[in-house]
Amino acid sequence: MSLETVSETRSHGGVQGVYRHASTSTNTDMVYSVFVPPQVALGRPLPVLWYLSGLTCTHANVTEKGEFRAACAEQGIIFVAPDTSPRGPDVPDDPEGLWDFGQGAGFYLDATEEPWSRHFNMATYIVDELPLLIAEHFPADMMRQGITGHSMGGHGALTLALRNPGLFRSVSAFAPIVAPGLVPWGRKALRHYLGELGPAWRQHDTVALIEDGARVGELLVDVGEADPFLEKELRPELLESACDLAGIDLTLRRHAGYDHSYYFISTFMADHVRWHAQRLAG
């Protein structure tokens, strides 16, 4: 599979790149960023950490504001940041013109409803298509993958890991939407992409997946106590209860004064990179 180099920039001894390719999953061009740390010079494949962004974001938000490169260079981690949805003039968007659905809000699932199903296949894109491209063009050890994300991307990281046991050796999240079937952002997206409330919704809901028997070994989740979406959209207490009942080792850290922004994410990003590095070593 071919890719187009949009830009490559030296950073922390490695290379921060932005790339474009024609996706067969989304039937659009997709743009993503990859940081390759200086350990590439050692000539051996390096572990990969996927970062899934939240509502309205592209690859650029975390690439420019996430402050992950120093920790990735220290730990020898390749950092991959895809876009959050397909984009383009032929891609349908929120009919209400709002920001929480459509382009920029793919919710990391494969849509089954028209007009979304032709383009909005982000689960297949993240799990199947883009990893093949990364493996072909970068020095990536695809047997050592971790995944993290923020908000909608935290939802994506958790659900994709639960739905694909063994694919990711480590899973974490920043301020994830853990029960989309119960909150406004999620209910809007699931209804449009998957149809009215039914079993398909549970396959894209972290708490429901755990209730239905899906498991990961451990989770690291950070939330800010000043996050304006904490009580209405994120509901971390539901994840805490589900993990407790399922015996999943959850480290849920609540941080006083922190909100939903990249000021919050960048503060704790190095913690997450190092946590993943420990689990991706060897």
CSV table of C-alpha atoms in Angstrom, one decimal:
chain,number,residue,atom,x,y,z
A,1,MET,CA,0.0,0.0,0.0
A,2,SER,CA,1.4,3.4,-1.0
A,3,LEU,CA,1.5,6.5,1.1
A,4,GLU,CA,2.2,10.2,0.5
A,5,THR,CA,4.5,12.1,2.8
A,6,VAL,CA,2.9,15.3,3.8
A,7,SER,CA,5.7,16.4,6.0
A,8,GLU,CA,8.6,15.1,8.1
A,9,THR,CA,10.3,17.0,10.9
A,10,ARG,CA,13.2,16.2,13.2
A,11,SER,CA,12.2,16.1,16.8
A,12,HIS,CA,13.7,14.7,20.0
A,13,GLY,CA,16.3,12.8,17.9
A,14,GLY,CA,13.5,11.1,15.9
A,15,VAL,CA,11.2,12.0,13.0
A,16,GLN,CA,7.6,13.4,13.3
A,17,GLY,CA,5.8,12.7,10.1
A,18,VAL,CA,2.4,13.3,8.6
A,19,TYR,CA,1.2,11.0,5.9
A,20,ARG,CA,-1.8,10.6,3.5
A,21,HIS,CA,-3.2,7.5,1.8
A,22,ALA,CA,-6.3,6.3,-0.1
A,23,SER,CA,-8.3,4.2,2.4
A,24,THR,CA,-10.4,1.2,1.2
A,25,SER,CA,-12.2,1.2,4.5
A,26,THR,CA,-13.5,4.7,4.4
A,27,ASN,CA,-13.4,5.3,0.6
A,28,THR,CA,-11.6,8.5,1.2
A,29,ASP,CA,-8.1,9.8,1.6
A,30,MET,CA,-7.0,9.6,5.3
A,31,VAL,CA,-4.3,11.6,7.0
A,32,TYR,CA,-2.4,10.4,10.1
A,33,SER,CA,0.8,11.2,12.0
A,34,VAL,CA,3.6,8.9,13.1
A,35,PHE,CA,6.5,9.7,15.4
A,36,VAL,CA,9.5,7.3,15.0
A,37,PRO,CA,12.0,7.6,17.9
A,38,PRO,CA,15.8,7.7,17.5
A,39,GLN,CA,16.0,4.0,18.5
A,40,VAL,CA,15.2,3.2,14.9
A,41,ALA,CA,19.0,3.4,14.4
A,42,LEU,CA,19.4,0.2,16.3
A,43,GLY,CA,17.9,-1.7,13.4
A,44,ARG,CA,15.2,-3.6,15.3
A,45,PRO,CA,11.4,-3.3,15.2
A,46,LEU,CA,9.9,-1.0,17.9
A,47,PRO,CA,6.6,-1.2,19.8
A,48,VAL,CA,3.7,0.9,18.7
A,49,LEU,CA,1.4,3.1,20.8
A,50,TRP,CA,-1.9,4.1,19.0
A,51,TYR,CA,-3.6,7.3,20.1
A,52,LEU,CA,-7.2,7.9,19.2
A,53,SER,CA,-8.4,11.5,19.4
A,54,GLY,CA,-11.7,12.9,20.5
A,55,LEU,CA,-14.7,14.7,19.0
A,56,THR,CA,-13.8,17.5,16.4
A,57,CYS,CA,-10.1,16.5,16.4
A,58,THR,CA,-7.8,15.4,13.6
A,59,HIS,CA,-4.4,13.8,13.9
A,60,ALA,CA,-3.0,17.3,14.4
A,61,ASN,CA,-4.4,18.0,17.9
A,62,VAL,CA,-2.3,15.5,19.7
A,63,THR,CA,0.6,15.8,17.3
A,64,GLU,CA,0.9,19.5,18.0
A,65,LYS,CA,-0.3,19.6,21.7
A,66,GLY,CA,0.1,16.2,23.2
A,67,GLU,CA,3.7,16.5,24.4
A,68,PHE,CA,4.4,12.8,23.8
A,69,ARG,CA,7.6,12.9,21.8
A,70,ALA,CA,10.1,13.3,24.7
A,71,ALA,CA,8.7,10.2,26.5
A,72,CYS,CA,8.4,8.2,23.2
A,73,ALA,CA,12.1,9.0,22.4
A,74,GLU,CA,13.1,8.1,25.9
A,75,GLN,CA,11.2,4.7,25.8
A,76,GLY,CA,11.7,3.8,22.1
A,77,ILE,CA,8.0,3.9,21.2
A,78,ILE,CA,6.5,4.6,17.8
A,79,PHE,CA,3.4,6.8,18.3
A,80,VAL,CA,0.6,6.7,15.7
A,81,ALA,CA,-2.3,9.2,15.6
A,82,PRO,CA,-5.0,8.6,13.0
A,83,ASP,CA,-7.8,10.9,12.2
A,84,THR,CA,-11.2,10.6,14.0
A,85,SER,CA,-13.4,10.1,10.9
A,86,PRO,CA,-13.5,10.1,7.1
A,87,ARG,CA,-13.6,13.6,5.6
A,88,GLY,CA,-14.4,15.2,2.2
A,89,PRO,CA,-17.1,16.9,0.2
A,90,ASP,CA,-18.8,13.5,-0.5
A,91,VAL,CA,-18.8,12.3,3.1
A,92,PRO,CA,-22.1,12.9,5.0
A,93,ASP,CA,-22.1,15.1,8.0
A,94,ASP,CA,-24.3,16.0,10.9
A,95,PRO,CA,-27.6,17.1,9.4
A,96,GLU,CA,-28.1,19.5,12.3
A,97,GLY,CA,-24.7,21.1,11.6
A,98,LEU,CA,-23.4,20.3,15.1
A,99,TRP,CA,-19.9,19.3,16.2
A,100,ASP,CA,-20.7,16.0,18.0
A,101,PHE,CA,-21.5,13.8,15.1
A,102,GLY,CA,-20.5,13.1,11.5
A,103,GLN,CA,-17.2,14.3,10.2
A,104,GLY,CA,-14.8,14.5,13.1
A,105,ALA,CA,-16.9,12.1,15.1
A,106,GLY,CA,-16.5,8.6,13.7
A,107,PHE,CA,-16.8,6.9,17.2
A,108,TYR,CA,-14.4,4.1,16.0
A,109,LEU,CA,-17.1,1.8,14.8
A,110,ASP,CA,-18.3,0.5,11.4
A,111,ALA,CA,-21.6,2.1,10.5
A,112,THR,CA,-24.4,-0.1,9.2
A,113,GLU,CA,-27.0,2.6,8.5
A,114,GLU,CA,-27.2,4.8,5.3
A,115,PRO,CA,-25.8,7.2,4.4
A,116,TRP,CA,-23.0,6.5,6.9
A,117,SER,CA,-22.0,3.0,6.0
A,118,ARG,CA,-20.1,3.7,2.9
A,119,HIS,CA,-17.5,5.9,4.6
A,120,PHE,CA,-17.8,5.6,8.4
A,121,ASN,CA,-15.9,2.3,9.0
A,122,MET,CA,-13.3,3.5,11.5
A,123,ALA,CA,-13.1,0.2,13.4
A,124,THR,CA,-12.0,-1.7,10.3
A,125,TYR,CA,-9.7,1.2,9.5
A,126,ILE,CA,-8.0,1.3,12.9
A,127,VAL,CA,-7.8,-2.5,13.5
A,128,ASP,CA,-7.2,-3.9,10.1
A,129,GLU,CA,-6.2,-1.4,7.4
A,130,LEU,CA,-3.9,1.2,9.0
A,131,PRO,CA,-1.8,-1.4,10.9
A,132,LEU,CA,-0.9,-3.0,7.6
A,133,LEU,CA,0.3,0.3,6.3
A,134,ILE,CA,2.3,1.0,9.4
A,135,ALA,CA,3.9,-2.5,9.3
A,136,GLU,CA,4.9,-2.0,5.7
A,137,HIS,CA,6.4,1.5,5.9
A,138,PHE,CA,7.7,1.8,9.5
A,139,PRO,CA,10.0,-0.2,11.7
A,140,ALA,CA,7.0,-1.4,13.8
A,141,ASP,CA,6.8,-4.6,15.9
A,142,MET,CA,3.1,-5.3,15.5
A,143,MET,CA,3.3,-8.0,18.1
A,144,ARG,CA,3.8,-5.2,20.6
A,145,GLN,CA,0.9,-2.7,20.3
A,146,GLY,CA,-0.7,-0.5,22.9
A,147,ILE,CA,-3.6,1.8,22.5
A,148,THR,CA,-4.8,4.9,24.3
A,149,GLY,CA,-7.1,7.8,23.5
A,150,HIS,CA,-9.1,10.8,24.7
A,151,SER,CA,-12.8,11.2,25.2
A,152,MET,CA,-14.4,9.6,22.1
A,153,GLY,CA,-11.0,8.3,21.4
A,154,GLY,CA,-10.8,6.8,24.9
A,155,HIS,CA,-14.1,5.1,24.1
A,156,GLY,CA,-12.4,3.8,20.9
A,157,ALA,CA,-9.3,2.6,22.7
A,158,LEU,CA,-11.3,0.7,25.3
A,159,THR,CA,-13.9,-0.9,23.0
A,160,LEU,CA,-11.5,-1.9,20.3
A,161,ALA,CA,-9.2,-3.6,22.9
A,162,LEU,CA,-12.2,-5.4,24.4
A,163,ARG,CA,-13.5,-6.4,21.0
A,164,ASN,CA,-10.1,-7.7,19.8
A,165,PRO,CA,-8.6,-9.7,22.6
A,166,GLY,CA,-4.9,-10.1,22.4
A,167,LEU,CA,-4.4,-7.4,19.7
A,168,PHE,CA,-3.2,-4.8,22.2
A,169,ARG,CA,-0.9,-5.6,25.1
A,170,SER,CA,-1.7,-2.4,26.9
A,171,VAL,CA,-4.8,-0.2,27.1
A,172,SER,CA,-5.3,3.2,28.7
A,173,ALA,CA,-7.5,6.3,28.2
A,174,PHE,CA,-7.9,9.9,29.1
A,175,ALA,CA,-11.4,11.0,30.1
A,176,PRO,CA,-13.1,8.2,28.1
A,177,ILE,CA,-16.8,7.9,27.2
A,178,VAL,CA,-17.3,4.6,28.9
A,179,ALA,CA,-21.1,4.0,28.5
A,180,PRO,CA,-22.2,5.7,25.2
A,181,GLY,CA,-25.5,3.9,25.2
A,182,LEU,CA,-26.4,5.9,28.3
A,183,VAL,CA,-25.2,9.4,27.5
A,184,PRO,CA,-26.2,12.0,24.9
A,185,TRP,CA,-23.1,12.0,22.7
A,186,GLY,CA,-23.1,8.3,22.5
A,187,ARG,CA,-26.8,7.7,22.0
A,188,LYS,CA,-26.9,10.2,19.1
A,189,ALA,CA,-23.9,8.5,17.4
A,190,LEU,CA,-25.1,4.9,18.0
A,191,ARG,CA,-28.6,5.6,16.7
A,192,HIS,CA,-27.4,7.2,13.5
A,193,TYR,CA,-24.6,4.8,12.8
A,194,LEU,CA,-26.1,1.5,14.0
A,195,GLY,CA,-29.9,2.1,14.0
A,196,GLU,CA,-32.3,2.2,16.9
A,197,LEU,CA,-31.3,0.7,20.3
A,198,GLY,CA,-30.4,-3.0,20.0
A,199,PRO,CA,-27.7,-5.6,20.6
A,200,ALA,CA,-25.3,-3.8,18.2
A,201,TRP,CA,-25.0,-0.9,20.6
A,202,ARG,CA,-23.6,-3.1,23.3
A,203,GLN,CA,-20.7,-4.1,21.0
A,204,HIS,CA,-19.5,-0.4,21.1
A,205,ASP,CA,-20.0,0.3,24.8
A,206,THR,CA,-17.2,-0.4,27.2
A,207,VAL,CA,-19.3,-1.0,30.2
A,208,ALA,CA,-21.7,-3.3,28.3
A,209,LEU,CA,-18.8,-5.2,26.7
A,210,ILE,CA,-17.4,-5.9,30.2
A,211,GLU,CA,-20.9,-6.9,31.5
A,212,ASP,CA,-21.2,-9.3,28.6
A,213,GLY,CA,-17.8,-11.0,29.3
A,214,ALA,CA,-15.2,-9.1,27.4
A,215,ARG,CA,-11.9,-8.7,29.3
A,216,VAL,CA,-8.5,-7.0,29.3
A,217,GLY,CA,-5.9,-7.6,31.9
A,218,GLU,CA,-5.6,-4.1,33.3
A,219,LEU,CA,-6.5,-0.5,32.5
A,220,LEU,CA,-5.1,2.9,33.3
A,221,VAL,CA,-7.6,5.8,33.1
A,222,ASP,CA,-7.2,9.5,34.0
A,223,VAL,CA,-10.0,12.0,34.4
A,224,GLY,CA,-10.0,15.6,35.5
A,225,GLU,CA,-12.4,16.5,38.3
A,226,ALA,CA,-13.0,19.9,36.7
A,227,ASP,CA,-14.0,18.3,33.4
A,228,PRO,CA,-17.4,19.8,32.4
A,229,PHE,CA,-18.4,16.6,30.7
A,230,LEU,CA,-17.6,14.3,33.7
A,231,GLU,CA,-21.0,13.7,35.1
A,232,LYS,CA,-23.2,13.9,32.0
A,233,GLU,CA,-21.1,12.2,29.2
A,234,LEU,CA,-18.1,10.4,30.7
A,235,ARG,CA,-19.5,8.6,33.8
A,236,PRO,CA,-16.2,7.0,35.0
A,237,GLU,CA,-17.9,5.5,38.1
A,238,LEU,CA,-19.7,3.1,35.7
A,239,LEU,CA,-16.4,1.8,34.5
A,240,GLU,CA,-15.2,1.5,38.0
A,241,SER,CA,-18.2,-0.6,39.0
A,242,ALA,CA,-18.0,-2.8,35.9
A,243,CYS,CA,-14.3,-3.5,36.4
A,244,ASP,CA,-14.7,-4.2,40.1
A,245,LEU,CA,-17.4,-6.8,39.3
A,246,ALA,CA,-15.4,-8.3,36.5
A,247,GLY,CA,-12.1,-8.5,38.3
A,248,ILE,CA,-10.3,-6.2,35.9
A,249,ASP,CA,-7.4,-4.3,37.4
A,250,LEU,CA,-8.4,-0.7,36.8
A,251,THR,CA,-6.2,2.2,37.9
A,252,LEU,CA,-8.6,5.2,37.8
A,253,ARG,CA,-6.9,8.5,38.7
A,254,ARG,CA,-8.9,11.6,39.4
A,255,HIS,CA,-7.1,14.9,39.2
A,256,ALA,CA,-8.4,17.9,41.0
A,257,GLY,CA,-8.6,21.1,38.9
A,258,TYR,CA,-8.0,19.5,35.5
A,259,ASP,CA,-10.5,19.8,32.7
A,260,HIS,CA,-11.1,18.1,29.3
A,261,SER,CA,-8.4,19.9,27.3
A,262,TYR,CA,-5.0,19.1,26.0
A,263,TYR,CA,-3.6,20.9,29.1
A,264,PHE,CA,-4.9,17.9,31.0
A,265,ILE,CA,-3.8,15.3,28.4
A,266,SER,CA,-0.3,16.7,28.0
A,267,THR,CA,0.2,16.8,31.8
A,268,PHE,CA,-0.2,13.1,32.1
A,269,MET,CA,0.8,11.9,28.6
A,270,ALA,CA,4.4,10.9,29.7
A,271,ASP,CA,2.9,8.8,32.5
A,272,HIS,CA,0.8,6.9,29.9
A,273,VAL,CA,3.7,6.4,27.5
A,274,ARG,CA,5.9,5.0,30.3
A,275,TRP,CA,3.1,2.8,31.5
A,276,HIS,CA,2.6,1.3,28.1
A,277,ALA,CA,6.4,1.0,27.5
A,278,GLN,CA,6.7,-1.2,30.6
A,279,ARG,CA,4.0,-3.5,29.2
A,280,LEU,CA,5.3,-3.5,25.7
A,281,ALA,CA,8.9,-4.3,26.6
A,282,GLY,CA,10.5,-7.6,25.6
